[in-house]
Structures are given as structure tokens and as C-alpha cells.
CSV table of C-alpha atoms in Angstrom, one decimal:
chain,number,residue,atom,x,y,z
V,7,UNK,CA,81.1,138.0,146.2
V,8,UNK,CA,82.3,134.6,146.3
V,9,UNK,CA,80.6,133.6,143.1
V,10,UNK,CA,82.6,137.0,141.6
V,11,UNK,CA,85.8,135.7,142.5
V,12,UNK,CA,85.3,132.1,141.0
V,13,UNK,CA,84.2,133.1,137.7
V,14,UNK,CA,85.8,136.9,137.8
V,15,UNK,CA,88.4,134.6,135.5
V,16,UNK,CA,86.4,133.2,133.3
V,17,UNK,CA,84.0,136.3,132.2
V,18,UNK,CA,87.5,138.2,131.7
V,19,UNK,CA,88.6,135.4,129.6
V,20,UNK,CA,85.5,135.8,127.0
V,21,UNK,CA,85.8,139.9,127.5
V,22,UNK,CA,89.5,139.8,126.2
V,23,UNK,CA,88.4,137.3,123.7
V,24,UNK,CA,85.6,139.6,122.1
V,25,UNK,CA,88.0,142.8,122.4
V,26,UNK,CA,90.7,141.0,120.3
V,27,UNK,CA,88.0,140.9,117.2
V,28,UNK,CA,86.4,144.0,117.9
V,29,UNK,CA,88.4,147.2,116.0
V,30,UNK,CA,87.5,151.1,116.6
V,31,UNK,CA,85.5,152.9,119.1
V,32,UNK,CA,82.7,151.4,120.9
V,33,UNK,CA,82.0,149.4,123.9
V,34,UNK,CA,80.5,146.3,125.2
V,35,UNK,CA,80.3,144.1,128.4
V,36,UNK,CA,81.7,140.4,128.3
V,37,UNK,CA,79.8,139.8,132.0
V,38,UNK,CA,76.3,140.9,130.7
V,39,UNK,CA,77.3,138.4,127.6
V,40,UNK,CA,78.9,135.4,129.8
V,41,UNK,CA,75.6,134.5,131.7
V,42,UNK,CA,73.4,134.1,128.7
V,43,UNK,CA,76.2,131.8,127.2
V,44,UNK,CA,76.4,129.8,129.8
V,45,UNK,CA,72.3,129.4,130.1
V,46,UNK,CA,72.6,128.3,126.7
V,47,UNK,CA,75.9,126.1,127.0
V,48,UNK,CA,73.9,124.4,130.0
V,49,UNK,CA,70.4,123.8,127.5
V,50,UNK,CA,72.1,122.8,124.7
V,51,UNK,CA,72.5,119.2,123.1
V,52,UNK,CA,76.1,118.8,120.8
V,53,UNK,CA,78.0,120.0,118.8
V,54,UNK,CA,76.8,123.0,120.1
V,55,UNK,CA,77.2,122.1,123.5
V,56,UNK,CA,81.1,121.9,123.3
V,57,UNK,CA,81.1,125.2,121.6
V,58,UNK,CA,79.0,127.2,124.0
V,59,UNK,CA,80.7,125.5,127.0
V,60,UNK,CA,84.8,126.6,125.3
V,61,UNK,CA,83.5,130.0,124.9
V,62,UNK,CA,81.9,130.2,128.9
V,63,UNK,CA,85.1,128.5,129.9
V,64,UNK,CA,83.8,126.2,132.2
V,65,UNK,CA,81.9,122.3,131.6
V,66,UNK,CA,77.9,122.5,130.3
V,67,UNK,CA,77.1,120.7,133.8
V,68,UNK,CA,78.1,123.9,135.9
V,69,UNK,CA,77.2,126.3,133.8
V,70,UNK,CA,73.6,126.9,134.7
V,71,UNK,CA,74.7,127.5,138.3
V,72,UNK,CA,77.2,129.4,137.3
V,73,UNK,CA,75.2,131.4,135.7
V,74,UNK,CA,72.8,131.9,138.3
V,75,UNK,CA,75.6,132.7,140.9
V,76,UNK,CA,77.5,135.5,138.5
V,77,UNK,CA,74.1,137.2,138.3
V,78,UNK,CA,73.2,137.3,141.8
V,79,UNK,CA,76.6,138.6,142.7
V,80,UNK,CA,76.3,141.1,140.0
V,81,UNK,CA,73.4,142.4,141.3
V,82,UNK,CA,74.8,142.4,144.8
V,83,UNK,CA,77.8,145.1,144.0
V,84,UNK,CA,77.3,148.3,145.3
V,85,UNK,CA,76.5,150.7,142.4
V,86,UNK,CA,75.0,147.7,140.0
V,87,UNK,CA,71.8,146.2,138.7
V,88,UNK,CA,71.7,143.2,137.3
V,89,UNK,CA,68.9,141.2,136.1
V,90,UNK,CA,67.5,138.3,133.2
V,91,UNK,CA,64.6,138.5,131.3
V,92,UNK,CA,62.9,135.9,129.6
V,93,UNK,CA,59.9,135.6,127.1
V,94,UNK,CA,58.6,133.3,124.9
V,95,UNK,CA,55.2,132.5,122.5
V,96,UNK,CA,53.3,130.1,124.4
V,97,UNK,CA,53.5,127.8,120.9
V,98,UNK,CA,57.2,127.5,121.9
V,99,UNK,CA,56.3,124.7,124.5
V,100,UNK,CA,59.0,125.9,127.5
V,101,UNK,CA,59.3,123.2,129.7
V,102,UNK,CA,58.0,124.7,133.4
V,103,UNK,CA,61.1,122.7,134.5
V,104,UNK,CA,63.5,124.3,132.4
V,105,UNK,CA,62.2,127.3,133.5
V,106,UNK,CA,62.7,126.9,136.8
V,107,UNK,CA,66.6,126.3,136.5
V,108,UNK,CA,67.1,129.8,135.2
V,109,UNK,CA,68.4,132.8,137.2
V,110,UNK,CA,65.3,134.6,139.0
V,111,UNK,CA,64.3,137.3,136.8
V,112,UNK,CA,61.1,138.7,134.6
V,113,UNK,CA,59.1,136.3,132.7
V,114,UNK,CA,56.9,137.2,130.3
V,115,UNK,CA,55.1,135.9,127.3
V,116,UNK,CA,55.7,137.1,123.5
V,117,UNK,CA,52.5,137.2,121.1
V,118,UNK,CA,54.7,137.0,117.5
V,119,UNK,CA,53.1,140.3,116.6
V,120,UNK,CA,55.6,143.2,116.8
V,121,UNK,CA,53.6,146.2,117.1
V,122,UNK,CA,52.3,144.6,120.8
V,123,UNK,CA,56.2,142.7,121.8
V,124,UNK,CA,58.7,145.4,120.9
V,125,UNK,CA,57.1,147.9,123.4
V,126,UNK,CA,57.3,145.6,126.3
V,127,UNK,CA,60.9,144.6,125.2
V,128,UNK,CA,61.9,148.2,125.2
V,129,UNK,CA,60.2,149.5,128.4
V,130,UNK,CA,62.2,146.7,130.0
V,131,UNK,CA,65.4,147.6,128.4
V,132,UNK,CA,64.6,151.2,129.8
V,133,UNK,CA,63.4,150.5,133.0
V,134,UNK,CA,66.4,147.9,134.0
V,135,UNK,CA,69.2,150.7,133.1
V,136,UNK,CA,67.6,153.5,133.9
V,137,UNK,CA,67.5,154.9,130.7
V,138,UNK,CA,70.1,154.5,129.2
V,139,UNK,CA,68.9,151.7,126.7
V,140,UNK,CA,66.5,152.8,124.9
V,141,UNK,CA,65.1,149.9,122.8
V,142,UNK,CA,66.3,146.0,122.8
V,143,UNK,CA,68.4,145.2,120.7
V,144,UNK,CA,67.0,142.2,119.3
V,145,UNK,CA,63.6,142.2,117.2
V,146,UNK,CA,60.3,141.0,117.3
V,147,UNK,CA,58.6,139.2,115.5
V,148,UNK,CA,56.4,136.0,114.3
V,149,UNK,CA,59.6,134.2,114.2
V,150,UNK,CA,60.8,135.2,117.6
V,151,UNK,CA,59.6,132.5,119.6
V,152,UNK,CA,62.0,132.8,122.6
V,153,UNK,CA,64.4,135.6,124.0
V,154,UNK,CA,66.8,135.3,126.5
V,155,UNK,CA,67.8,138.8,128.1
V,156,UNK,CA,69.9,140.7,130.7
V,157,UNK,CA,70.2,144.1,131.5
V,158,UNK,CA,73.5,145.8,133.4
V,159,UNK,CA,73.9,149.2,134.6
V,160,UNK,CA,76.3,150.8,136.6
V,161,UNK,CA,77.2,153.6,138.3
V,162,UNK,CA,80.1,155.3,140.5
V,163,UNK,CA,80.8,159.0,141.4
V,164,UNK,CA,84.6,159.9,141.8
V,165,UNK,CA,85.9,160.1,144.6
V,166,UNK,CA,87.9,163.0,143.4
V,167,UNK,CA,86.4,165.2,141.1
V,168,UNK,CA,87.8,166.9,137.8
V,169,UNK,CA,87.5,170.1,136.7
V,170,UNK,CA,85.6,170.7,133.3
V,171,UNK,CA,87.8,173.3,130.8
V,172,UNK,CA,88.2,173.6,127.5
V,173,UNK,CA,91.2,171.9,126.0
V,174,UNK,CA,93.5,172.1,122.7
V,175,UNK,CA,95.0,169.0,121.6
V,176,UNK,CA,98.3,169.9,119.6
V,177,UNK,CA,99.4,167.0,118.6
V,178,UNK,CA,98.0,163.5,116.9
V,179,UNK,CA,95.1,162.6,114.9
V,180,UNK,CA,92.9,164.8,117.7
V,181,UNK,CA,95.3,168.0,116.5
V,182,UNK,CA,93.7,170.8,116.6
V,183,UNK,CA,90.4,170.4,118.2
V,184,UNK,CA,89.1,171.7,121.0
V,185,UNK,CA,87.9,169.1,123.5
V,186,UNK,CA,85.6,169.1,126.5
V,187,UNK,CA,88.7,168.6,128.8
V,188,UNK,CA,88.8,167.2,132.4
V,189,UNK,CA,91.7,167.7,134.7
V,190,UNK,CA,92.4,166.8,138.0
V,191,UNK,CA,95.8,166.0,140.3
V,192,UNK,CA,95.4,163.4,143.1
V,193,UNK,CA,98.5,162.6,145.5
V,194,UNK,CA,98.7,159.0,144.7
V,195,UNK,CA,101.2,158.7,141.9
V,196,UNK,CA,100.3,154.8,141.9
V,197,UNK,CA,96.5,155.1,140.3
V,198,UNK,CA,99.0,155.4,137.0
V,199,UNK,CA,100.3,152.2,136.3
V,200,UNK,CA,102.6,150.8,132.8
V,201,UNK,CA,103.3,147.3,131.5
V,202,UNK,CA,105.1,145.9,128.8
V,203,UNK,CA,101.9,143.3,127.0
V,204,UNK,CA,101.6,141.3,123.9
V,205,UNK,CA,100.0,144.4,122.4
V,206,UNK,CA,103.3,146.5,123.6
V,207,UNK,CA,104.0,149.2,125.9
V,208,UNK,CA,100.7,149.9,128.1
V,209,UNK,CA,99.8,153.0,130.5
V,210,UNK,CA,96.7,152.8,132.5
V,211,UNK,CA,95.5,155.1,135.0
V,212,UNK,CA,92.5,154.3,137.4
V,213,UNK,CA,89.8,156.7,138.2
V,214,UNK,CA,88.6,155.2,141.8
V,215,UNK,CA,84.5,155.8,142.5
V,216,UNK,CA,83.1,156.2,145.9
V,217,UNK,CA,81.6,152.7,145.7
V,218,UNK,CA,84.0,150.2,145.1
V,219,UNK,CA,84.0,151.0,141.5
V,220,UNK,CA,87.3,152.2,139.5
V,221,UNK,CA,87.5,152.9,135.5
V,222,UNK,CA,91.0,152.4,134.4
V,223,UNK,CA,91.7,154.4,131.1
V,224,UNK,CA,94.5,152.4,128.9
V,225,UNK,CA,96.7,153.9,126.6
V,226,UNK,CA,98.8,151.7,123.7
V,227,UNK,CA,101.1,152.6,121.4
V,228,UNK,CA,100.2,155.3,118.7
V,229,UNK,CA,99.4,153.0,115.8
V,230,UNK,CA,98.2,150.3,118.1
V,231,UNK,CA,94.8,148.1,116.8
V,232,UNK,CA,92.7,149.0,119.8
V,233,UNK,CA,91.0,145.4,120.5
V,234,UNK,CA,94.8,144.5,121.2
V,235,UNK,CA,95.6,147.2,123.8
V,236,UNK,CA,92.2,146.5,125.4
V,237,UNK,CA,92.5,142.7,125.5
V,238,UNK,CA,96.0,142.9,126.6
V,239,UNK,CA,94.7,145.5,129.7
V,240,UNK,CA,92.7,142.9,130.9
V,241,UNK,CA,94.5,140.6,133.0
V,242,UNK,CA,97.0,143.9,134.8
V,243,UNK,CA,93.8,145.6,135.8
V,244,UNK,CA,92.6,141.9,136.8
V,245,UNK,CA,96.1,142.2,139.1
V,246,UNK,CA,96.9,138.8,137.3
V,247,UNK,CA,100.1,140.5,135.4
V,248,UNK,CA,103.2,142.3,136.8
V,249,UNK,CA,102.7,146.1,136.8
V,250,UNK,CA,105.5,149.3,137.6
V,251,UNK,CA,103.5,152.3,139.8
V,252,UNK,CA,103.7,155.6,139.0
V,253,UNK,CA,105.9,156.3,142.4
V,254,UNK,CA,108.5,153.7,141.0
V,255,UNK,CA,108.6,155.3,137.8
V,256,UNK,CA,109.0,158.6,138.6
V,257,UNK,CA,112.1,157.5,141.1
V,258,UNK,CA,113.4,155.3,138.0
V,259,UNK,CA,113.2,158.3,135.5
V,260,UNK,CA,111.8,155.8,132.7
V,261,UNK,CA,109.2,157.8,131.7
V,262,UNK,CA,109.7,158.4,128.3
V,263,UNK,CA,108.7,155.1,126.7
V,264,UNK,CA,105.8,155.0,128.3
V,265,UNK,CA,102.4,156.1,125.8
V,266,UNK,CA,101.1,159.3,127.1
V,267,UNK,CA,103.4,159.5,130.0
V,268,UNK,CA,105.9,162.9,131.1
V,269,UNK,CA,107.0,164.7,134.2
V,270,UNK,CA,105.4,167.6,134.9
V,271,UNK,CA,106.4,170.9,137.6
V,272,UNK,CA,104.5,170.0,141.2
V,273,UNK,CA,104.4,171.3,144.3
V,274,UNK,CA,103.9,167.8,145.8
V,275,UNK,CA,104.7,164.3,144.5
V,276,UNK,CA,101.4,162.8,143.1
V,277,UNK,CA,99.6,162.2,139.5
V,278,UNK,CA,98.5,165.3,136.7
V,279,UNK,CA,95.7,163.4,134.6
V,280,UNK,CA,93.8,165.1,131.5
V,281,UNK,CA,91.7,163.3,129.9
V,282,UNK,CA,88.4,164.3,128.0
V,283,UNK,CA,84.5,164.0,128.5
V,284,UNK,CA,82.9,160.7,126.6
V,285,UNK,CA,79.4,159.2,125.6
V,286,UNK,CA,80.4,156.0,123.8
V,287,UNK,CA,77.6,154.1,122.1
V,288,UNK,CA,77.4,150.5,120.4
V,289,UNK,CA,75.3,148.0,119.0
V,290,UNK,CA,77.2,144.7,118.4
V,291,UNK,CA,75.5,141.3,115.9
V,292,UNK,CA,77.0,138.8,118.0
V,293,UNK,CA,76.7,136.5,115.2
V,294,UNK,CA,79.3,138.2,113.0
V,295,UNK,CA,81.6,136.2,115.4
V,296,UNK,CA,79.9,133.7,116.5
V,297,UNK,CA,83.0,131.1,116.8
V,298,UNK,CA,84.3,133.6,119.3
V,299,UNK,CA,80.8,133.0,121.5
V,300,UNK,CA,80.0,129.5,120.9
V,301,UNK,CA,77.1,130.4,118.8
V,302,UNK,CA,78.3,129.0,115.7
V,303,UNK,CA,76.6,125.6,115.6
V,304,UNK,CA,73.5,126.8,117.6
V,305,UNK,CA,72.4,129.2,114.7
V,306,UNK,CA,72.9,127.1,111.7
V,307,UNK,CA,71.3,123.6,110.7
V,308,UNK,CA,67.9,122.9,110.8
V,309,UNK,CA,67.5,120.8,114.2
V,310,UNK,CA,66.8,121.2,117.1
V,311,UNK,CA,69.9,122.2,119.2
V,312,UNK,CA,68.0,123.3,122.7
V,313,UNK,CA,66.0,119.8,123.2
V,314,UNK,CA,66.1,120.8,126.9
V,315,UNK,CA,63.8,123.9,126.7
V,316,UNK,CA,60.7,122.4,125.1
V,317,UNK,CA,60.3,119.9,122.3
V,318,UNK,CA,59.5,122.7,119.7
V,319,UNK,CA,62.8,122.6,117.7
V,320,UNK,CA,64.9,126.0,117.9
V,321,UNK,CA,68.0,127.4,117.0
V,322,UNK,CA,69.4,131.1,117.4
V,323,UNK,CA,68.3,133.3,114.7
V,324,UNK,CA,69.2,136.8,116.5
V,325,UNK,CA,72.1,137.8,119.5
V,326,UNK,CA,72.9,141.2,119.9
V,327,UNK,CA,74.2,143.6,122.9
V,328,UNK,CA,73.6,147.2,123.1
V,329,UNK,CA,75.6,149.3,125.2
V,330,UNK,CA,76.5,152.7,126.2
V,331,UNK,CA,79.6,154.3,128.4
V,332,UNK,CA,79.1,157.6,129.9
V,333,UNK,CA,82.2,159.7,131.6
V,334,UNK,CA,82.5,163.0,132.9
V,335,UNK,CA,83.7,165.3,135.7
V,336,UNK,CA,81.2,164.0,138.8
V,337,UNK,CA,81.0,159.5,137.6
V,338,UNK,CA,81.0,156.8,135.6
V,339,UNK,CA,77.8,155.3,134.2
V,340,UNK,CA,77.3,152.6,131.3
V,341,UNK,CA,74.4,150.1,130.7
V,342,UNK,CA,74.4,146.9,128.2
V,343,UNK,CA,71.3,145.1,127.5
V,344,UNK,CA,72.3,141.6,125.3
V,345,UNK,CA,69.9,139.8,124.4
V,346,UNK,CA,69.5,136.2,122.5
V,347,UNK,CA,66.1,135.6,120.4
V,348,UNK,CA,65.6,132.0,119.1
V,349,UNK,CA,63.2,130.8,116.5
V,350,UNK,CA,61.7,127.7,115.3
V,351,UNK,CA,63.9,125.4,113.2
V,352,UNK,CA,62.5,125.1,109.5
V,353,UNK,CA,61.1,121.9,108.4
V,354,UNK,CA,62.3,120.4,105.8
V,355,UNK,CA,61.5,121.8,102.4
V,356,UNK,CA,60.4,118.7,99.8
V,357,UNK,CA,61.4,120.2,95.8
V,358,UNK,CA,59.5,116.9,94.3
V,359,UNK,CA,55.3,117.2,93.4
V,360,UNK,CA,52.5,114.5,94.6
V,361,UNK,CA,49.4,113.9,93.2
V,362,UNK,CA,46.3,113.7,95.9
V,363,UNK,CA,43.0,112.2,94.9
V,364,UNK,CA,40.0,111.9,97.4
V,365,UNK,CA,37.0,109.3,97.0
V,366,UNK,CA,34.5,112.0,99.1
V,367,UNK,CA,31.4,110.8,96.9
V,368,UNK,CA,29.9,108.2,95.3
V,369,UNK,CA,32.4,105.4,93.3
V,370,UNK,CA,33.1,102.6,91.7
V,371,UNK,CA,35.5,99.3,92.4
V,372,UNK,CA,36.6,96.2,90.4
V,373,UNK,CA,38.1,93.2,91.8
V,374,UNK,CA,40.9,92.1,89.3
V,375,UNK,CA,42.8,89.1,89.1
V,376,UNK,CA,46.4,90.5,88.8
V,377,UNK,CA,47.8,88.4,86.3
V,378,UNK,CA,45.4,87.9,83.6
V,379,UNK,CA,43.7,90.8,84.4
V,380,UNK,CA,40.1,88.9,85.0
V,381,UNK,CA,37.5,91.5,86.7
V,382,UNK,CA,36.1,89.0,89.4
V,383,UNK,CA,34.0,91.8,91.3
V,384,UNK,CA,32.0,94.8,90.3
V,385,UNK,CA,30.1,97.3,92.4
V,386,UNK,CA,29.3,101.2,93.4
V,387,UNK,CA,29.6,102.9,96.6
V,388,UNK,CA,26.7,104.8,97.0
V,389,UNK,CA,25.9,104.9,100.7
V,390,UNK,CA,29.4,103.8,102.9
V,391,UNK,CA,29.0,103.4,106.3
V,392,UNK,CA,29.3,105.3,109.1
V,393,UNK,CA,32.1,104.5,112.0
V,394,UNK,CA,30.9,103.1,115.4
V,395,UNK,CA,33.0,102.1,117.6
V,396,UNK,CA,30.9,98.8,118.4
V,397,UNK,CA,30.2,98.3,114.9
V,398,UNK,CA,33.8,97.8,114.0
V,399,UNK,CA,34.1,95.6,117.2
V,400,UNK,CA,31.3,93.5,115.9
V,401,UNK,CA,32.2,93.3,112.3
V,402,UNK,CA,32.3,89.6,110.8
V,403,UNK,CA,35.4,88.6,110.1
V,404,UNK,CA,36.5,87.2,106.2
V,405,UNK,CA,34.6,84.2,105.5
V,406,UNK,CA,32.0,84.4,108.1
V,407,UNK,CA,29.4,85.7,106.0
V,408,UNK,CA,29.1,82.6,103.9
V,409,UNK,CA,27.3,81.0,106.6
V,410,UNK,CA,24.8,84.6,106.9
V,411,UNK,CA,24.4,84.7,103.1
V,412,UNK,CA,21.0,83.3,101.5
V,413,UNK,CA,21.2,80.7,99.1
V,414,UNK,CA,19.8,80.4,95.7
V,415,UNK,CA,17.4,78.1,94.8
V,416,UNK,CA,19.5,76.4,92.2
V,417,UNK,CA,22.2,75.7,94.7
């Protein structure tokens, strides 16, 4: 867990990042993101480099160990799986010592035809979340010469349970529908929690699992963009920003301002939550904001910006994370595979036309004085010779052959 609580910062850092851009439902995992950047920030030759390593948060130099130590400590957490996949065409030339630097993980090999690679990549996807990913979210393909991969899952089961019931929302853009509702009352006002943020008044309220997991729901201001309230929830359920408890609030009797917040009859002091059954599914083209993950300069240009991975020039041609959330009356589960594909860099395309000619039978020469244009030798190539290495060795030099050449008579 030590490795958790040196980088716990800097994943949270890229998660609030990504939130800020990202409008609407959905979801998506920043620490099944930040380990991939940082292989990449770590392979990487400049600008790119700079880039990858701004977005991880921490120098290139550490970042492959850093890497390494946020997966291992993921996979250590009670409740969590956590692992890396690799593949790559063997005519993408991986350096076995590149290789070898990575986090432990599968290793496979990619043929560039799609009908035999997408299965594999999918039964991986499956197997590492149980389910829950169906199919990898980044294609293959002749051009895929290299993917980069992990898979997190995670699961929790309340400590306290809700109950299911049916409920009618009166009010708000939900008006009038009938949700699955789910209800419980716990005696620990405190799992609610408000703060004033940058994105305005907060209320979140933490749903504690029976393995060290919690999901905090966050409510914002009606009208409020919702990468904004999430980003801004970051660093209170983080404990890195001042929050008021429930307890405190009800003794101050500012409850009002609060988004979602009242007072409600009781027999005991304690905390009333409703809230409502959810399967939440995205699929997120990393590259739409690619300045926000570093990617920018690794996916355009064609050079080679990974020269430590194999000297076959590459650059990022796919990054993508699928990911699912899952919340009901017994847990908590969600999965994310991400996954970065990299292609061969284009060589250069020449626009201009050459003509090619090829002596490969029998032809003609003339020896021609430049300047007046006199022919001084004639002759046909009929029957050239044929290359041996100690024939060349024991060609005559120019000039030699006047002493080898018979004379004529009149000389």
C-alpha cells in the first residue's frame, strides 16, 4: 500500500483532470489510465516525452517504476484485480529489454489479421473483469502493430444493505418517473458530508463496503456541468479539502443550502439516504483530448517517438477505455479495460516520378570524348561476367594489361 499512498496524488490529479472535460453521464477510471501513461512517458523520446510525463505528474525517469509499483498495489487491495497486457506483431521488433521493464503481466503476440487478434483481445478483456468488458476497446488490425493494455475490476458488498422499492421522483428533470429506488437509514450521520468547491456547494454521502471499499455519491448544484462537480469531489473524498459532517450540520441547522439535503422525522439521530439502482456504461477516444493525456505529440508526425521499444518507428494511432459501473442494493462493481494500440510511422510519401532502365541483356557502349564528342571506343556486351569473389580480388588493375596484351606485327 505504500506505492498507493505516493502516487494516490498523482492518479487523482489526471482523474480530476479528465472529469473537467468530460460532460454527461458516463464513467471512466483515471488509475486504469495513469499506468499506461506513465509506461509510455517512461519509452518515449521528446517532445513527447514532456507531454506524457506533465500529464503522469511525475519525471519520465520514475515513471516506469511507478508504474510498476501502482499496479502491483492495485492488485494487492482487497476486492481488486489489476493486471497489464501486452501484444505486439513480431515485425514490430520489441526490444526483449524493453520488455522486461514493464509491469508483470500477459504477453502475447498479434498476427495483423483481425478475424484471429480481436478474439484473443476480447477473451482477455472478459476474463480480467469478469465479464463485465465484453470486447477491447481498441481494434485490430494490420496496422496494429503494438497494444498496451490493462484491465481493473472491482468489487465491494455494503456493509449495510438497502431496501429495493419503487420510487416517484416529484420534482426535477427525473419528475415523474418511477425509479428502481434504494433506501436505507444508517446511525452515522457523518457518511454525509458538504463542502463549498470551485464547482459550488457539494453533498456527498459515502456508501462503505465490507472490504475497505466506499462509493461516495456527490451531488452539485441543479444546473451544475457534471465534469465540474465530479472533478471538484476529488480532493474532499481524497480528505485533502476541509469538509462539515452530517452530525455538525444537523446541530448547526444549515441544511438548507446544501444540494439534496433536508431533515427528516427519526427515532434516533443518524442518516435517511434514497438513492436509485445504476448500470452506467462508457466508451471513451482518448485522443479527442489528447493534450489532457499527453498523447498529443505521440500520435501525430511521422517519426518515430518510442525509439526505446524497438527500432521499428511507431506512433499512437488508437487509445481508448471502456468501462462500466454497476450499483444496487447488495455492492458496488465496475470494470475499465484502456487500452493503447500503436502503429508503424508512415514513410515518407515522394509526389515526383523517376524513370528506371535495366541493362539485363545484351548491349552496346561508346567511349566519347566529352568535349568534341569523339567516339574513342566501341563494343557489345554479349556475355558479362560472372562475380567471384577471387576473381574480383585478382582483377588487373588500369594499365596492367598493356604489358598482357599481344602486339601487332606492325608495331
Amino acid at each position: 500500500m505504500i506505492a498507493m499512498s505516493l502516487y494516490a496524488t498523482e492518479v487523482n490529479q489526471l482523474t480530476a483532470a479528465w472529469l473537467r472535460r468530460t460532460e454527461g453521464a458516463g464513467v471512466l477510471s483515471g488509475a486504469g489510465l495513469w499506468p499506461l501513461l506513465a509506461v509510455l512517458a517512461s519509452s518515449a523520446d521528446e517532445p513527447g516525452r514532456d507531454e506524457l510525463a506533465a500529464a503522469v505528474g511525475l519525471s519520465a525517469d520514475e515513471s516506469m517504476d511507478a508504474a510498476r509499483d501502482v499496479l502491483k498495489a492495485l492488485a494487492d487491495l482487497d476486492g481488486v484485480d489489476a493486471a497489464l497486457g501486452l501484444w505486439a506483431q513480431q515485425a514490430a521488433q520489441v526490444r526483449p529489454e524493453w520488455r522486461d521493464t514493464l509491469p508483470s503481466g500477459t504477453f502475447g503476440e498479434l498476427t495483423g489479421d483481425a478475424a484471429v487478434d480481436q478474439p484473443v483481445l476480447d477473451a482477455w478483456a472478459r476474463e480480467r473483469t469478469h465479464g463485465l468488458i465484453e470486447r477491447f476497446p481498441v481494434q485490430a488490425g494490420p496496422e496494429l502493430m503494438l497494444t498496451l493494455a490493462t484491465a481493473l475490476a472491482l468489487r465491494t458488498t455494503w456493509q449495510r444493505k438497502f431496501s429495493d422499492e419503487p420510487w416517484q421522483v416529484s420534482g426535477g428533470v427525473w419528475a415523474g418517473r418511477r425509479l428502481a429506488g434504494l433506501q436505507r437509514t444508517t446511525p452515522d450521520a457523518d457518511d454525509l458530508r458538504v463542502a463549498d468547491s470551485a464547482a459550488g456547494p457539494l453533498t456527498l454521502t459515502r456508501v462503505a463496503g465490507d472490504n475497505g471499499l466506499d462509493v461516495h455519491l456527490v451531488l452539485g448544484e441543479e444546473g451544475a456541468a457534471s465534469g465540474d462537480v465530479l472533478a471538484a469531489a476529488v480532493p474532499l473524498v481524497a480528505g485533502d479539502a476541509a469538509v462539515t459532517g452530517g452530525a455538525a450540520l444537523l446541530e448547526s441547522g444549515d441544511v438548507a443550502r446544501w444540494p439534496g439535503v433536508s431533515t427528516v422525522s427519526a427515532q434516533r439521530p443518524g442518516l435517511v439516504l434514497r438513492t436509485a439502482r445504476f448500470t452506467v456504461r462508457s466508451l471513451h477516444d482518448l485522443l479527442r483530448q489528447a493534450d489532457v493525456f499527453g498523447l498529443r505529440a505521440v500520435s501525430t508526425g511521422d517519426r518515430d517517438h518510442f525509439p526505446a521499444i524497438g527500432p521499428v518507428p511507431l506512433r499512437v494511432d488508437q487509445a481508448r477505455q471502456a468501462a462500466v459501473a454497476i450499483f444496487s442494493a447488495t455492492g458496488f462493481e465496475a470494470a475499465a479495460v484502456t487500452a493503447i494500440g500503436l502503429r508503424a510511422v508512415s514513410m515518407p510519401v515522394y509526389r515526383a516520378q523517376a524513370v528506371a532502365v535495366s541493362y539485363d541483356r545484351p548491349f552496346g557502349f561508346l567511349a566519347v570524348h566529352r568535349e568534341s564528342g569523339l567516339v574513342l571506343f566501341a563494343g557489345w556486351v554479349d556475355s558479362p561476367e560472372d562475380w567471384s569473389g577471387a576473381s574480383q580480388r585478382e582483377r588487373p588493375q588500369p594499365g596492367a594489361m598493356r604489358d598482357r596484351l599481344p602486339r601487332h606485327p606492325a608495331q
